[in-house]
Amino acid sequence: MFDNLVGDTLITLSVLVFVTVLMVIEGLYMLWRSYRAPGVQKIGKRLQALSAATDRIAQARLVKDRVLSEAPWMQRVLLKLPRAHRLDRFILQAGLEWTVSHVLLACALSGMLVFFATASLANQPAWIALLVGATGAAVPLLYLSHRRSRRLAHLERQLPDALDLVTRALRAGHSFASSLQMIGEEMSEPIAGEFRMVADEVGFGVSLQQALTNMSERVPLTDMRYFVVSVLIQRDSGGNLTEVLGNLSRLIRDRLKLLARVRVLSAEGRLSAWILGLMPFALTALMNAFNPAFMSPLWTDPIGITAVKYMLGLMVVGVLILRKIVKIRV
């Protein structure tokens, strides 16, 4: 029975190695095709010759031009997945030049590498290797989420300055559409790219209302929705738009100041949460390094393994409760 189990494990590992190598080759081919293929280079040279703006950052692509994968067969497969477009929107909000296929490939490679390292190098059972591999597969998604959160926070800090720029432009006699274009030309990324995309959509014939609605969907910030709603209401019912945008800019600044003050006051609680969450793992690693015989029953004895499982479950619950306590929304 043990020989059969070993044989099944070897067959499974062989299949996973084959799939990993195949996906690596496919990923390298897609990367080469995206940047080095002769057809892509010819199209890029022709577009550069026809375009007056050669700055790569200034050429913001419209949402409708985005593809889920450079490979046609992968594009057809991803179009059938219900959450593929949601992941693509997540990538767009993170400000990365990735596609959905790149993210899925990175998740698969990360998960398989962690699985092989856990199963072969650490000599752990298959079910533990699968759990650790699933955690490794989530690393690209965690990085994507981190980049998205950081970009949205930067956008939120830039929004009051953008509203002030629109207010000054309107008072100087510029139209609202030209004031949005001024944001894309004079401000820094990432907010400049979002407003450039609005100007590009309007230039391609999209109505200003639809272009602003698209921006509010790309940038899921409450303050951005307030800005879009204020503009749309003013266009329908009339009113002093400069006064509305000035008040909105002041309210956003006051809210950001209050949020910064709350973060300072709650810094001690957040630090305590980190210490309480990491201390058990640090103490376990130290005790296992200095006295392995004392810690070995936790990994070998069934009672110790059961205790570790319950301990990890309770720690997850405790971390979630601490996160709920220290997370204050303003």
XYZ file of N, CA and C in Angstrom, residues 185-315:
393
model
N -2.829 67.188 -18.096
C -1.582 67.733 -18.614
C -0.669 68.278 -17.519
N -1.231 68.821 -16.451
C -0.435 69.548 -15.471
C -0.196 68.780 -14.176
N -1.036 67.821 -13.854
C -0.853 67.093 -12.604
C -0.080 65.808 -12.850
N 0.350 65.184 -11.770
C 1.145 63.964 -11.860
C 0.240 62.741 -11.815
N 0.857 61.588 -12.078
C 0.119 60.335 -12.009
C -0.162 59.991 -10.549
N -1.199 59.223 -10.268
C -2.089 58.527 -11.206
C -3.345 59.299 -11.612
N -3.613 60.437 -10.963
C -4.872 61.118 -11.272
C -4.841 61.738 -12.666
N -3.650 62.083 -13.147
C -3.557 62.661 -14.486
C -3.999 61.661 -15.543
N -3.611 60.394 -15.378
C -4.010 59.385 -16.348
C -5.505 59.153 -16.383
N -6.157 59.213 -15.230
C -7.604 59.010 -15.196
C -8.339 60.143 -15.916
N -7.926 61.374 -15.683
C -8.597 62.492 -16.351
C -8.200 62.582 -17.825
N -6.997 62.113 -18.172
C -6.651 62.028 -19.593
C -7.543 61.027 -20.297
N -7.859 59.945 -19.604
C -8.746 58.954 -20.194
C -10.145 59.534 -20.413
N -10.607 60.366 -19.487
C -11.898 61.039 -19.679
C -11.846 61.941 -20.908
N -10.769 62.716 -21.035
C -10.637 63.601 -22.195
C -10.557 62.805 -23.495
N -9.855 61.663 -23.478
C -9.767 60.832 -24.682
C -11.129 60.263 -25.056
N -11.885 59.810 -24.064
C -13.209 59.263 -24.359
C -14.133 60.336 -24.938
N -14.076 61.539 -24.382
C -14.890 62.629 -24.930
C -14.442 62.959 -26.349
N -13.133 62.913 -26.597
C -12.636 63.170 -27.938
C -13.054 62.117 -28.946
N -13.269 60.893 -28.487
C -13.715 59.823 -29.374
C -15.231 59.799 -29.562
N -15.928 60.732 -28.947
C -17.364 60.825 -29.164
C -18.227 60.378 -28.009
N -17.631 59.935 -26.910
C -18.409 59.539 -25.736
C -18.914 60.799 -25.040
N -20.134 60.752 -24.556
C -20.680 61.911 -23.847
C -19.916 62.145 -22.548
N -19.899 63.401 -22.118
C -19.188 63.742 -20.890
C -19.787 63.023 -19.690
N -21.093 62.873 -19.668
C -21.741 62.166 -18.570
C -21.274 60.717 -18.502
N -21.212 60.043 -19.653
C -20.773 58.652 -19.666
C -19.295 58.537 -19.328
N -18.480 59.486 -19.795
C -17.048 59.444 -19.496
C -16.795 59.616 -18.003
N -17.524 60.534 -17.364
C -17.370 60.711 -15.917
C -17.878 59.494 -15.153
N -18.963 58.890 -15.638
C -19.472 57.673 -14.994
C -18.461 56.542 -15.099
N -17.811 56.427 -16.253
C -16.776 55.404 -16.417
C -15.615 55.638 -15.455
N -15.242 56.901 -15.253
C -14.153 57.190 -14.324
C -14.539 56.829 -12.894
N -15.781 57.089 -12.512
C -16.214 56.726 -11.161
C -16.228 55.215 -10.968
N -16.430 54.444 -12.044
C -16.368 52.990 -11.951
C -14.923 52.501 -11.906
N -14.026 53.175 -12.619
C -12.619 52.784 -12.585
C -11.974 53.126 -11.253
N -12.417 54.230 -10.652
C -11.837 54.694 -9.386
C -12.910 54.580 -8.306
N -12.956 53.468 -7.581
C -14.036 53.260 -6.599
C -13.796 54.018 -5.298
N -13.759 55.333 -5.389
C -13.602 56.188 -4.220
C -14.892 56.967 -3.986
N -15.268 57.087 -2.738
C -16.486 57.829 -2.404
C -16.369 59.293 -2.810
N -15.193 59.883 -2.592
C -15.009 61.287 -2.957
C -15.098 61.490 -4.463
N -14.602 60.541 -5.241
C -14.712 60.652 -6.693
C -16.172 60.555 -7.130
N -16.941 59.695 -6.478
C -18.369 59.603 -6.800
C -19.089 60.908 -6.448
N -18.717 61.528 -5.330
C -19.304 62.817 -4.974
C -19.015 63.855 -6.059
N -17.798 63.861 -6.560
C -17.426 64.805 -7.615
C -18.256 64.572 -8.874
N -18.378 63.316 -9.289
C -19.135 63.007 -10.505
C -20.610 63.359 -10.322
N -21.177 62.998 -9.175
C -22.592 63.299 -8.926
C -22.828 64.807 -8.894
N -21.910 65.560 -8.288
C -22.068 67.019 -8.234
C -22.070 67.625 -9.630
N -21.161 67.149 -10.478
C -21.092 67.690 -11.839
C -22.344 67.333 -12.630
N -22.796 66.080 -12.511
C -23.969 65.656 -13.278
C -25.232 66.389 -12.828
N -25.378 66.598 -11.517
C -26.550 67.338 -11.025
C -26.501 68.787 -11.498
N -25.309 69.390 -11.469
C -25.193 70.777 -11.912
C -25.504 70.919 -13.391
N -25.117 69.937 -14.195
C -25.391 70.016 -15.631
C -26.885 69.875 -15.921
N -27.603 69.164 -15.055
C -29.043 68.984 -15.273
C -29.873 70.130 -14.695
N -29.498 70.571 -13.496
C -30.332 71.562 -12.803
C -29.726 72.951 -12.759
N -28.438 73.084 -13.083
C -27.797 74.388 -13.036
C -27.259 74.699 -11.653
N -26.579 75.822 -11.536
C -25.998 76.215 -10.263
C -24.551 76.649 -10.435
N -23.965 77.077 -9.322
C -22.583 77.553 -9.318
C -21.659 76.361 -9.100
N -21.073 75.849 -10.182
C -20.229 74.662 -10.085
C -18.929 74.960 -9.351
N -18.374 76.149 -9.538
C -17.117 76.480 -8.861
C -17.280 76.471 -7.345
N -18.399 76.985 -6.858
C -18.636 76.973 -5.409
C -18.819 75.552 -4.895
N -19.532 74.723 -5.662
C -19.747 73.333 -5.248
C -18.423 72.579 -5.185
N -17.592 72.730 -6.217
C -16.309 72.021 -6.237
C -15.363 72.555 -5.171
N -15.411 73.856 -4.904
C -14.578 74.401 -3.837
C -14.965 73.854 -2.474
N -16.256 73.779 -2.202
C -16.712 73.206 -0.929
C -16.356 71.726 -0.825
N -16.496 71.000 -1.944
C -16.158 69.578 -1.933
C -14.671 69.371 -1.685
N -13.837 70.204 -2.280
C -12.394 70.107 -2.048
C -12.058 70.354 -0.584
N -12.684 71.343 0.020
C -12.427 71.632 1.434
C -12.893 70.486 2.329
N -14.046 69.897 2.018
C -14.541 68.776 2.818
C -13.625 67.566 2.711
N -13.106 67.304 1.510
C -12.204 66.164 1.339
C -10.920 66.381 2.127
N -10.385 67.594 2.094
C -9.164 67.883 2.859
C -9.407 67.720 4.361
N -10.531 68.215 4.839
C -10.834 68.067 6.266
C -10.976 66.597 6.649
N -11.584 65.813 5.772
C -11.744 64.391 6.077
C -10.398 63.679 6.092
N -9.510 64.019 5.161
C -8.185 63.404 5.135
C -7.371 63.792 6.367
N -7.509 65.044 6.820
C -6.820 65.450 8.050
C -7.342 64.668 9.252
N -8.662 64.497 9.317
C -9.240 63.729 10.418
C -8.790 62.273 10.360
N -8.715 61.718 9.145
C -8.258 60.340 9.001
C -6.813 60.185 9.454
N -5.957 61.148 9.107
C -4.564 61.088 9.549
C -4.470 61.185 11.071
N -5.302 62.022 11.677
C -5.286 62.140 13.135
C -5.756 60.848 13.790
N -6.780 60.224 13.219
C -7.267 58.958 13.768
C -6.198 57.876 13.653
N -5.466 57.847 12.541
C -4.400 56.854 12.376
C -3.301 57.051 13.416
N -2.996 58.294 13.727
C -1.981 58.548 14.753
C -2.472 58.077 16.118
N -3.723 58.378 16.441
C -4.254 57.989 17.748
C -4.415 56.482 17.881
N -4.666 55.784 16.761
C -4.838 54.330 16.815
C -3.561 53.568 16.495
N -2.427 54.260 16.406
C -1.173 53.583 16.060
C -0.774 52.569 17.130
N -1.009 52.916 18.393
C -0.651 51.990 19.479
C -1.463 50.704 19.388
N -2.751 50.826 19.105
C -3.577 49.630 18.975
C -3.176 48.773 17.789
N -2.825 49.406 16.667
C -2.400 48.628 15.503
C -1.073 47.930 15.758
N -0.158 48.612 16.457
C 1.111 47.975 16.800
C 0.891 46.795 17.741
N -0.004 46.940 18.702
C -0.320 45.827 19.606
C -0.918 44.649 18.842
N -1.744 44.932 17.850
C -2.322 43.853 17.051
C -1.243 43.099 16.285
N -0.284 43.829 15.704
C 0.809 43.162 15.000
C 1.651 42.309 15.954
N 1.942 42.856 17.135
C 2.760 42.100 18.092
C 2.033 40.840 18.549
N 0.753 40.962 18.883
C -0.004 39.798 19.334
C -0.158 38.764 18.227
N -0.207 39.209 16.985
C -0.357 38.265 15.887
C 0.929 37.550 15.520
N 2.075 38.230 15.657
C 3.351 37.639 15.244
C 4.116 36.983 16.390
N 3.820 37.356 17.629
C 4.587 36.820 18.752
C 4.510 35.296 18.875
N 3.342 34.649 18.746
C 3.327 33.179 18.868
C 4.211 32.483 17.843
N 4.216 32.969 16.606
C 5.055 32.337 15.583
C 6.539 32.571 15.866
N 6.889 33.768 16.326
C 8.287 34.049 16.640
C 8.773 33.202 17.814
N 7.951 33.090 18.869
C 8.345 32.266 20.016
C 8.444 30.793 19.636
N 7.530 30.327 18.792
C 7.589 28.930 18.346
C 8.861 28.665 17.558
N 9.240 29.585 16.678
C 10.463 29.402 15.894
C 11.698 29.409 16.788
N 11.749 30.307 17.776
C 12.899 30.359 18.679
C 12.998 29.101 19.537
N 11.879 28.666 20.101
C 11.906 27.471 20.947
C 12.236 26.229 20.134
N 11.754 26.176 18.901
C 12.072 25.027 18.061
C 13.542 25.024 17.654
N 14.148 26.218 17.539
C 15.560 26.291 17.169
C 16.472 25.940 18.339
N 16.123 26.375 19.563
C 16.991 26.151 20.709
C 16.704 24.832 21.426
N 15.466 24.353 21.376
C 15.119 23.105 22.066
C 14.145 22.311 21.206
N 14.633 21.654 20.147
C 13.727 20.917 19.255
C 13.016 19.762 19.947
N 13.679 19.125 20.910
C 13.052 17.987 21.580
C 11.817 18.415 22.370
N 11.857 19.609 22.920
C 10.715 20.101 23.683
C 9.510 20.387 22.776
N 9.777 20.840 21.546
C 8.698 21.205 20.630
C 8.261 20.058 19.726
N 9.022 18.983 19.680
C 8.704 17.897 18.742
C 7.337 17.259 18.977
N 6.822 17.135 20.209
C 5.471 16.549 20.352
C 4.376 17.331 19.636
N 4.589 18.617 19.428
C 3.578 19.387 18.699
C 3.461 18.953 17.244
N 4.554 18.431 16.675
C 4.537 18.063 15.252
C 4.389 16.559 15.040
N 4.666 15.766 16.080
C 4.652 14.309 15.915
C 3.484 13.636 16.632
N 3.141 14.112 17.808
C 2.067 13.493 18.579
C 0.699 13.935 18.042
N -0.268 13.029 17.921
C -1.604 13.422 17.426
C -2.270 14.488 18.278
N -2.087 14.411 19.589
C -2.675 15.439 20.455
C -2.048 16.805 20.176
N -0.719 16.814 19.978
C -0.048 18.072 19.667
C -0.502 18.654 18.337
N -0.674 17.798 17.331
C -1.136 18.271 16.020
C -2.544 18.852 16.126
N -3.408 18.179 16.897
C -4.767 18.700 17.097
C -4.741 20.039 17.819
N -3.861 20.157 18.823
C -3.750 21.429 19.550
C -3.277 22.552 18.630
N -2.330 22.234 17.737
C -1.839 23.250 16.796
C -2.963 23.700 15.862
N -3.784 22.761 15.397
C -4.896 23.113 14.503
C -5.877 24.056 15.194
N -6.268 23.701 16.420
C -7.194 24.574 17.149
C -6.558 25.933 17.451
N -5.263 25.913 17.765
C -4.571 27.166 18.068
C -4.563 28.089 16.845
N -4.262 27.530 15.676
C -4.246 28.347 14.463
C -5.637 28.898 14.146
N -6.658 28.066 14.339
C -8.017 28.543 14.096
C -8.402 29.682 15.018
N -8.081 29.538 16.316
C -8.387 30.608 17.266
C -7.567 31.866 16.986
N -6.327 31.682 16.517
C -5.508 32.847 16.187
C -6.096 33.616 15.008
